[in-house]
mmCIF file of C-alpha atoms in Angstrom:
data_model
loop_
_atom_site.group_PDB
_atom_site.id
_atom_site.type_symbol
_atom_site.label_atom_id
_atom_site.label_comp_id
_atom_site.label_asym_id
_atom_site.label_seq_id
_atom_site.Cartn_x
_atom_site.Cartn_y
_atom_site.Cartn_z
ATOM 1 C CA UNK A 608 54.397 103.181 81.071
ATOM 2 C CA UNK A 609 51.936 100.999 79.633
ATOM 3 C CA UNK A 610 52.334 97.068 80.444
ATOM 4 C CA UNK A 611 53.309 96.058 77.037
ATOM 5 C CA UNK A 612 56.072 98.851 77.482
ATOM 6 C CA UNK A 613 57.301 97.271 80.751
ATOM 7 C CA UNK A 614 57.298 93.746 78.862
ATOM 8 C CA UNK A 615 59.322 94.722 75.946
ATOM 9 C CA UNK A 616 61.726 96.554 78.861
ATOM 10 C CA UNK A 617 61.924 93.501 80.390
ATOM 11 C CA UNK A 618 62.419 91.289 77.441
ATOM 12 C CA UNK A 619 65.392 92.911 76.296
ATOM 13 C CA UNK A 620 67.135 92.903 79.672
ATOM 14 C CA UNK A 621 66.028 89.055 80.032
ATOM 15 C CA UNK A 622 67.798 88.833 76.668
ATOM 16 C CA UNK A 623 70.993 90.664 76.950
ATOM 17 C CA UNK A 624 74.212 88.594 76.850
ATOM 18 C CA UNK A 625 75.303 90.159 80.162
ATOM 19 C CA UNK A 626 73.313 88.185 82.019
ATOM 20 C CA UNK A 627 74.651 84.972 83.775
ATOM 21 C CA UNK A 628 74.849 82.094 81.287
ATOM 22 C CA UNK A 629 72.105 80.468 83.411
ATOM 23 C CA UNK A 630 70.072 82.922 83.632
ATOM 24 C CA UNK A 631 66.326 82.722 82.243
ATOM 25 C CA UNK A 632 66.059 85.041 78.778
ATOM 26 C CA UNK A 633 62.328 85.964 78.345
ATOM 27 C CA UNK A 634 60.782 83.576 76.667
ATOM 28 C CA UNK A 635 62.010 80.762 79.148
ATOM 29 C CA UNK A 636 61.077 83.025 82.228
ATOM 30 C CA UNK A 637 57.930 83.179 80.758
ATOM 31 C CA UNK A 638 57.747 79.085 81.392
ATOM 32 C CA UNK A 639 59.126 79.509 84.698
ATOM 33 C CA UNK A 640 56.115 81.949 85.551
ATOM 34 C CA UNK A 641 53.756 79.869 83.832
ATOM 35 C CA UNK A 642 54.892 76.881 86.285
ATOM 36 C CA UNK A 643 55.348 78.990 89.576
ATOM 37 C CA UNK A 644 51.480 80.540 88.698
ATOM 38 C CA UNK A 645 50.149 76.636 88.313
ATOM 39 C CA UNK A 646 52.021 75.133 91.458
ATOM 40 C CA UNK A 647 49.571 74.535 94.058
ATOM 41 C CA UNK A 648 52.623 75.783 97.023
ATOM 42 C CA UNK A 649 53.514 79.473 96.467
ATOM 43 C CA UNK A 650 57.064 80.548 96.365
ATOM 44 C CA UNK A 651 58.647 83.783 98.278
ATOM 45 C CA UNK A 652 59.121 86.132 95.298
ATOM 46 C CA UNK A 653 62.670 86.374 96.792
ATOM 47 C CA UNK A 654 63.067 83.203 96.391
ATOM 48 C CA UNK A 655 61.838 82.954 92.387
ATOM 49 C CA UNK A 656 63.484 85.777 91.544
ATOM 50 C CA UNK A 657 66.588 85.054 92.762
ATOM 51 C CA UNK A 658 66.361 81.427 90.845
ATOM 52 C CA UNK A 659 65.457 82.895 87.493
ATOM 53 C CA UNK A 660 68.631 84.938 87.498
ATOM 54 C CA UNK A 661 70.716 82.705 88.819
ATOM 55 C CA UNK A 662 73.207 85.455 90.412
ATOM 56 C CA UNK A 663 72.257 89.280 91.073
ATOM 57 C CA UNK A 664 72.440 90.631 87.645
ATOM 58 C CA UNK A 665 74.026 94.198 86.675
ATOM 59 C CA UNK A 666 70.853 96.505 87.288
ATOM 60 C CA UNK A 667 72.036 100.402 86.600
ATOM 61 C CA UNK A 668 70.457 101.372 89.462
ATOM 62 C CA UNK A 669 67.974 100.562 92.159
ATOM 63 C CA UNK A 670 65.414 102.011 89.346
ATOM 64 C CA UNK A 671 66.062 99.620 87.388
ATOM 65 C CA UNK A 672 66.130 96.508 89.745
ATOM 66 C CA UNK A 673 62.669 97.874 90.831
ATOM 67 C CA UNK A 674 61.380 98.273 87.513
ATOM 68 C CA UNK A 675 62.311 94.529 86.587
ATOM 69 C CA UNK A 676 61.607 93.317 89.484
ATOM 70 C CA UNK A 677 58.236 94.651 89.472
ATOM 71 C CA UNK A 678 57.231 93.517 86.094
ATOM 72 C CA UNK A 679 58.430 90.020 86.631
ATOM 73 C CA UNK A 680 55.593 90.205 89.590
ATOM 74 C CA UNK A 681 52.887 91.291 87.052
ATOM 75 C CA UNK A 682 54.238 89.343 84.318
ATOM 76 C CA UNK A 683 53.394 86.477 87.174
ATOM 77 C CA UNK A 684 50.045 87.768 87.892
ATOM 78 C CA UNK A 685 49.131 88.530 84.366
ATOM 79 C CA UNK A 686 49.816 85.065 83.353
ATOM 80 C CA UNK A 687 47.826 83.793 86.298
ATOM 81 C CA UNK A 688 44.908 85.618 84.977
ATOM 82 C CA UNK A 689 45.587 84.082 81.698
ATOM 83 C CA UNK A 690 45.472 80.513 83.125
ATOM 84 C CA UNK A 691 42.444 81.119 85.255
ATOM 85 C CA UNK A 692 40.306 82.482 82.472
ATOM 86 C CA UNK A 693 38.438 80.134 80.268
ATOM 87 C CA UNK A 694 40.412 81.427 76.745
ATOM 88 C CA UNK A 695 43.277 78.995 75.363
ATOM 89 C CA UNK A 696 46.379 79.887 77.433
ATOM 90 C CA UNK A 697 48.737 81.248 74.642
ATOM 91 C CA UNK A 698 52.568 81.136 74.965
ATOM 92 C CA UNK A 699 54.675 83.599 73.911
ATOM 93 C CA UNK A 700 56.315 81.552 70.861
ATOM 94 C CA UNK A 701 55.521 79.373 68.180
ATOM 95 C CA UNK A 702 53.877 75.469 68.911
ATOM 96 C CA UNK A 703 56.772 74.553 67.170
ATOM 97 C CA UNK A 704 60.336 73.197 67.845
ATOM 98 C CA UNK A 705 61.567 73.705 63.991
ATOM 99 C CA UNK A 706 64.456 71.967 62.416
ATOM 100 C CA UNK A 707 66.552 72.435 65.658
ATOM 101 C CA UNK A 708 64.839 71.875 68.473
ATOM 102 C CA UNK A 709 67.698 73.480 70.513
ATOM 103 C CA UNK A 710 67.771 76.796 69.166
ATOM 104 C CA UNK A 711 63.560 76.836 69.057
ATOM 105 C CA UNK A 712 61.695 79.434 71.647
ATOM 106 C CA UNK A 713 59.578 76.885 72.857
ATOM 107 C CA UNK A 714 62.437 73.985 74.307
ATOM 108 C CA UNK A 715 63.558 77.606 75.803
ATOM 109 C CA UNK A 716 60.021 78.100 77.046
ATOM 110 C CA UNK A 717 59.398 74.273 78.105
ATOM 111 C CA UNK A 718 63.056 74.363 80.205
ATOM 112 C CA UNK A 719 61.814 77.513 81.783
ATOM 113 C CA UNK A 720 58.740 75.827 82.725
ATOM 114 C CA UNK A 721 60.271 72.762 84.132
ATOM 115 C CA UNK A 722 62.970 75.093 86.201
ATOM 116 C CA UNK A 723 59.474 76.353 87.698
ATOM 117 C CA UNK A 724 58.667 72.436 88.460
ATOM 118 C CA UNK A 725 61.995 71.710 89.890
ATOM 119 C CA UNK A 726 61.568 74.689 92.583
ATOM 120 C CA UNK A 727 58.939 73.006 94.680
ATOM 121 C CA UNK A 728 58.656 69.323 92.716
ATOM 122 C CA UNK A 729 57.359 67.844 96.299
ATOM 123 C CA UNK A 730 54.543 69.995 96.061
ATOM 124 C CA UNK A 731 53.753 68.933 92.428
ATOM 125 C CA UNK A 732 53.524 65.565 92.513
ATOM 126 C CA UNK A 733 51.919 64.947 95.914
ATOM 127 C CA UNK A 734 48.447 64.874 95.469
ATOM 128 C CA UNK A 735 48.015 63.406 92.019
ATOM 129 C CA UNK A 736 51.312 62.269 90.620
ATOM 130 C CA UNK A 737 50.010 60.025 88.049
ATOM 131 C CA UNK A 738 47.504 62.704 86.298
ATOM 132 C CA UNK A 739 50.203 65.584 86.598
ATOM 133 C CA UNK A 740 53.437 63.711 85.440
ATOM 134 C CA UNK A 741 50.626 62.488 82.136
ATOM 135 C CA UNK A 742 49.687 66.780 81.580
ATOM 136 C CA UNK A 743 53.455 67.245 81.838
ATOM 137 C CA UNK A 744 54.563 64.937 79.489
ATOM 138 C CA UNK A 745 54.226 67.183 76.580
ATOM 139 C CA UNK A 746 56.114 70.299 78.369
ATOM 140 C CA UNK A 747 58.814 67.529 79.377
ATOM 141 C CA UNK A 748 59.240 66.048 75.618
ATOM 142 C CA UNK A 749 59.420 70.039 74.366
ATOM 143 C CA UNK A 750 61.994 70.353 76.871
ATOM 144 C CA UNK A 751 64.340 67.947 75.736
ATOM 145 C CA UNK A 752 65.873 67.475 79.364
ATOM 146 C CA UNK A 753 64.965 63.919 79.414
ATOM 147 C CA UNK A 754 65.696 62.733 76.154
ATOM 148 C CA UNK A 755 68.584 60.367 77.663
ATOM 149 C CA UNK A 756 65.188 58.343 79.240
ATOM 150 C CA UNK A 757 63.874 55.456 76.579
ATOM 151 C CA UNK A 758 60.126 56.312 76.879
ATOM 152 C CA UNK A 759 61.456 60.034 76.014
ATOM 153 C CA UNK A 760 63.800 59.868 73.390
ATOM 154 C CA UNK A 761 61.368 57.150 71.185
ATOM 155 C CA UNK A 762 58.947 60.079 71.409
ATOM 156 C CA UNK A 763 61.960 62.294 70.292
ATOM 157 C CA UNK A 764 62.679 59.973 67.607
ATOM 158 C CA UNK A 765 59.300 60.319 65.848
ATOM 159 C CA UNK A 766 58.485 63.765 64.561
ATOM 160 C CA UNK A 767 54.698 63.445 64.150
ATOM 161 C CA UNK A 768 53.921 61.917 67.591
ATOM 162 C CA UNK A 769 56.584 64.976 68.525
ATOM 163 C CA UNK A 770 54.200 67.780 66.779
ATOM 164 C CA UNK A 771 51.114 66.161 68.334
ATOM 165 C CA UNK A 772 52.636 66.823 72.410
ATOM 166 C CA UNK A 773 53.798 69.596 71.719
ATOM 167 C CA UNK A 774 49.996 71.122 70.226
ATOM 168 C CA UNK A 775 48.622 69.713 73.477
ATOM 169 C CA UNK A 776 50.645 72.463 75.649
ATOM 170 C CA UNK A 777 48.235 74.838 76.116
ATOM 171 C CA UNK A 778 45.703 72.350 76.827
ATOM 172 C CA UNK A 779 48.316 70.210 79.392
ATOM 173 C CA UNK A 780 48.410 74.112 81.238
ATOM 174 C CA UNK A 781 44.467 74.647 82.079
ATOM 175 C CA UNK A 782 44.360 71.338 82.977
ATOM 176 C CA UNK A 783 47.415 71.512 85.440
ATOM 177 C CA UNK A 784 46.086 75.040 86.437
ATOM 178 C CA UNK A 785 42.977 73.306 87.280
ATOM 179 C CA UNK A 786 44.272 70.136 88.618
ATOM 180 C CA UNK A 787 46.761 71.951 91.103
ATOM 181 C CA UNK A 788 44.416 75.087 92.296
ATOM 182 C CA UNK A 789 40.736 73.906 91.945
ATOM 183 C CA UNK A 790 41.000 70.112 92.327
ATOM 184 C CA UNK A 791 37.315 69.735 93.364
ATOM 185 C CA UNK A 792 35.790 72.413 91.814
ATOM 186 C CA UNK A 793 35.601 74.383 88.388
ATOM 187 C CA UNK A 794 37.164 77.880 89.118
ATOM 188 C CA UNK A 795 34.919 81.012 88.942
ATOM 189 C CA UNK A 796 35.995 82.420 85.347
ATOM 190 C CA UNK A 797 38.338 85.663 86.110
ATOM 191 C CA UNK A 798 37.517 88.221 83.367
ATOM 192 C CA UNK A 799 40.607 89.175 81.679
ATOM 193 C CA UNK A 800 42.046 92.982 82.239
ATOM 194 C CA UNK A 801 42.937 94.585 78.819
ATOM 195 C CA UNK A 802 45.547 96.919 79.233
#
C-alpha cells in the first residue's frame, strides 16, 4: 500500500464519529504532528499516541491498530521531512478560517497543533520564550483557544489583521522548526522522498 493509501486509511478512521469526542480527526492530528516534529524534547510515541486519541479507540483488530499506528509514525516523520526541507511547509487545509471560524479545517488544525504544545510546553518555552510565543502567535489566534485574552480577541475582532496571521503559518513553522532544532546553525537541507 502506497503512502497516500495509508493516509486516506488513516484519515477516515481519524474522522469517524466513533471515535472519542476528544479525539484528534485528521486534519487536527496533522497539527499535533506538526508540533510534536518541531518540539525540541521528543515524546515516547506511547505517550503521543495515546494523547491524540484520548482513550483506546475501537481498532477491528490488532491489524488495524498496527496499521494506524504505524502511519501516524510516518505521517510524523513525513512531516518532519517536510519542515526540514527548504520548500514552504504546506498544511493540509485551506489558509483560511471562512465565515465560521469554528467549523474551518484550519482552527481544527491550529488546536491540534497547540495540543502538540501543551504536551511538553516546559520544553517550548525554555530557551527562547519571547521569539517562540511571537512565531506562535499566529497558530494561537487560528486556534481560537485564547480568544477570552484582550490582546487575542482585538486580533479576533479585526478580520484583515486576522487573514494576515493566519498567511504567516507556514512561515511561523520553519522558523519554529529552526528555532527549536538548529538554534545555532542552518540545518543541512533534507531532500524530500517522493512516494
Amino acid at each position: 500500500m502506497s503512502f497516500a493509501e495509508q493516509l486516506t486509511r488513516l484519515q477516515v478512521f481519524l474522522d469517524a464519529d466513533e471515535l472519542h469526542e476528544e479525539a484528534l480527526d485528521y486534519v487536527a492530528a496533522h497539527g499535533y504532528l506538526t508540533a510534536l516534529s518541531i518540539c525540541a524534547e521528543t515524546v515516547p510515541e506511547r505517550e503521543w499516541i495515546d494523547a491524540l486519541f484520548a482513550e483506546e479507540p475501537h481498532y477491528t483488530d490488532e491489524a488495524q491498530r498496527t496499521e494506524i499506528e504505524t502511519t501516524l509514525v510516518g505521517l510524523k516523520a513525513h512531516i518532519a521531512r517536510q519542515l526540514a526541507s527548504d520548500e514552504e511547509f504546506e498544511l493540509p487545509c485551506e489558509l483560511d478560517l471562512g465565515d465560521d471560524p469554528d467549523d474551518s479545517e484550519l482552527r481544527g488544525w491550529c488546536i491540534g497543533f497547540m495540543e502538540g504544545v501543551f504536551l511538553r510546553e516546559a520544553a517550548w518555552f525554555e530557551t527562547a520564550e519571547e521569539e517562540v510565543s511571537e512565531m506562535l502567535l499566529p497558530i494561537m489566534v487560528g486556534s481560537g483557544l485564547f480568544d477570552e485574552q484582550p490582546e487575542f480577541s482585538d486580533i479576533a475582532a479585526d478580520a484583515n489583521l486576522m487573514d494576515d496571521m493566519i498567511v504567516q503559518i507556514p512561515e511561523a513553522l520553519t522558523a519554529l522548526y529552526l528555532l527549536c532544532n538548529a538554534p545555532d546553525e542552518k540545518p543541512a537541507i533534507l531532500k524530500p522522498r517522493h512516494h
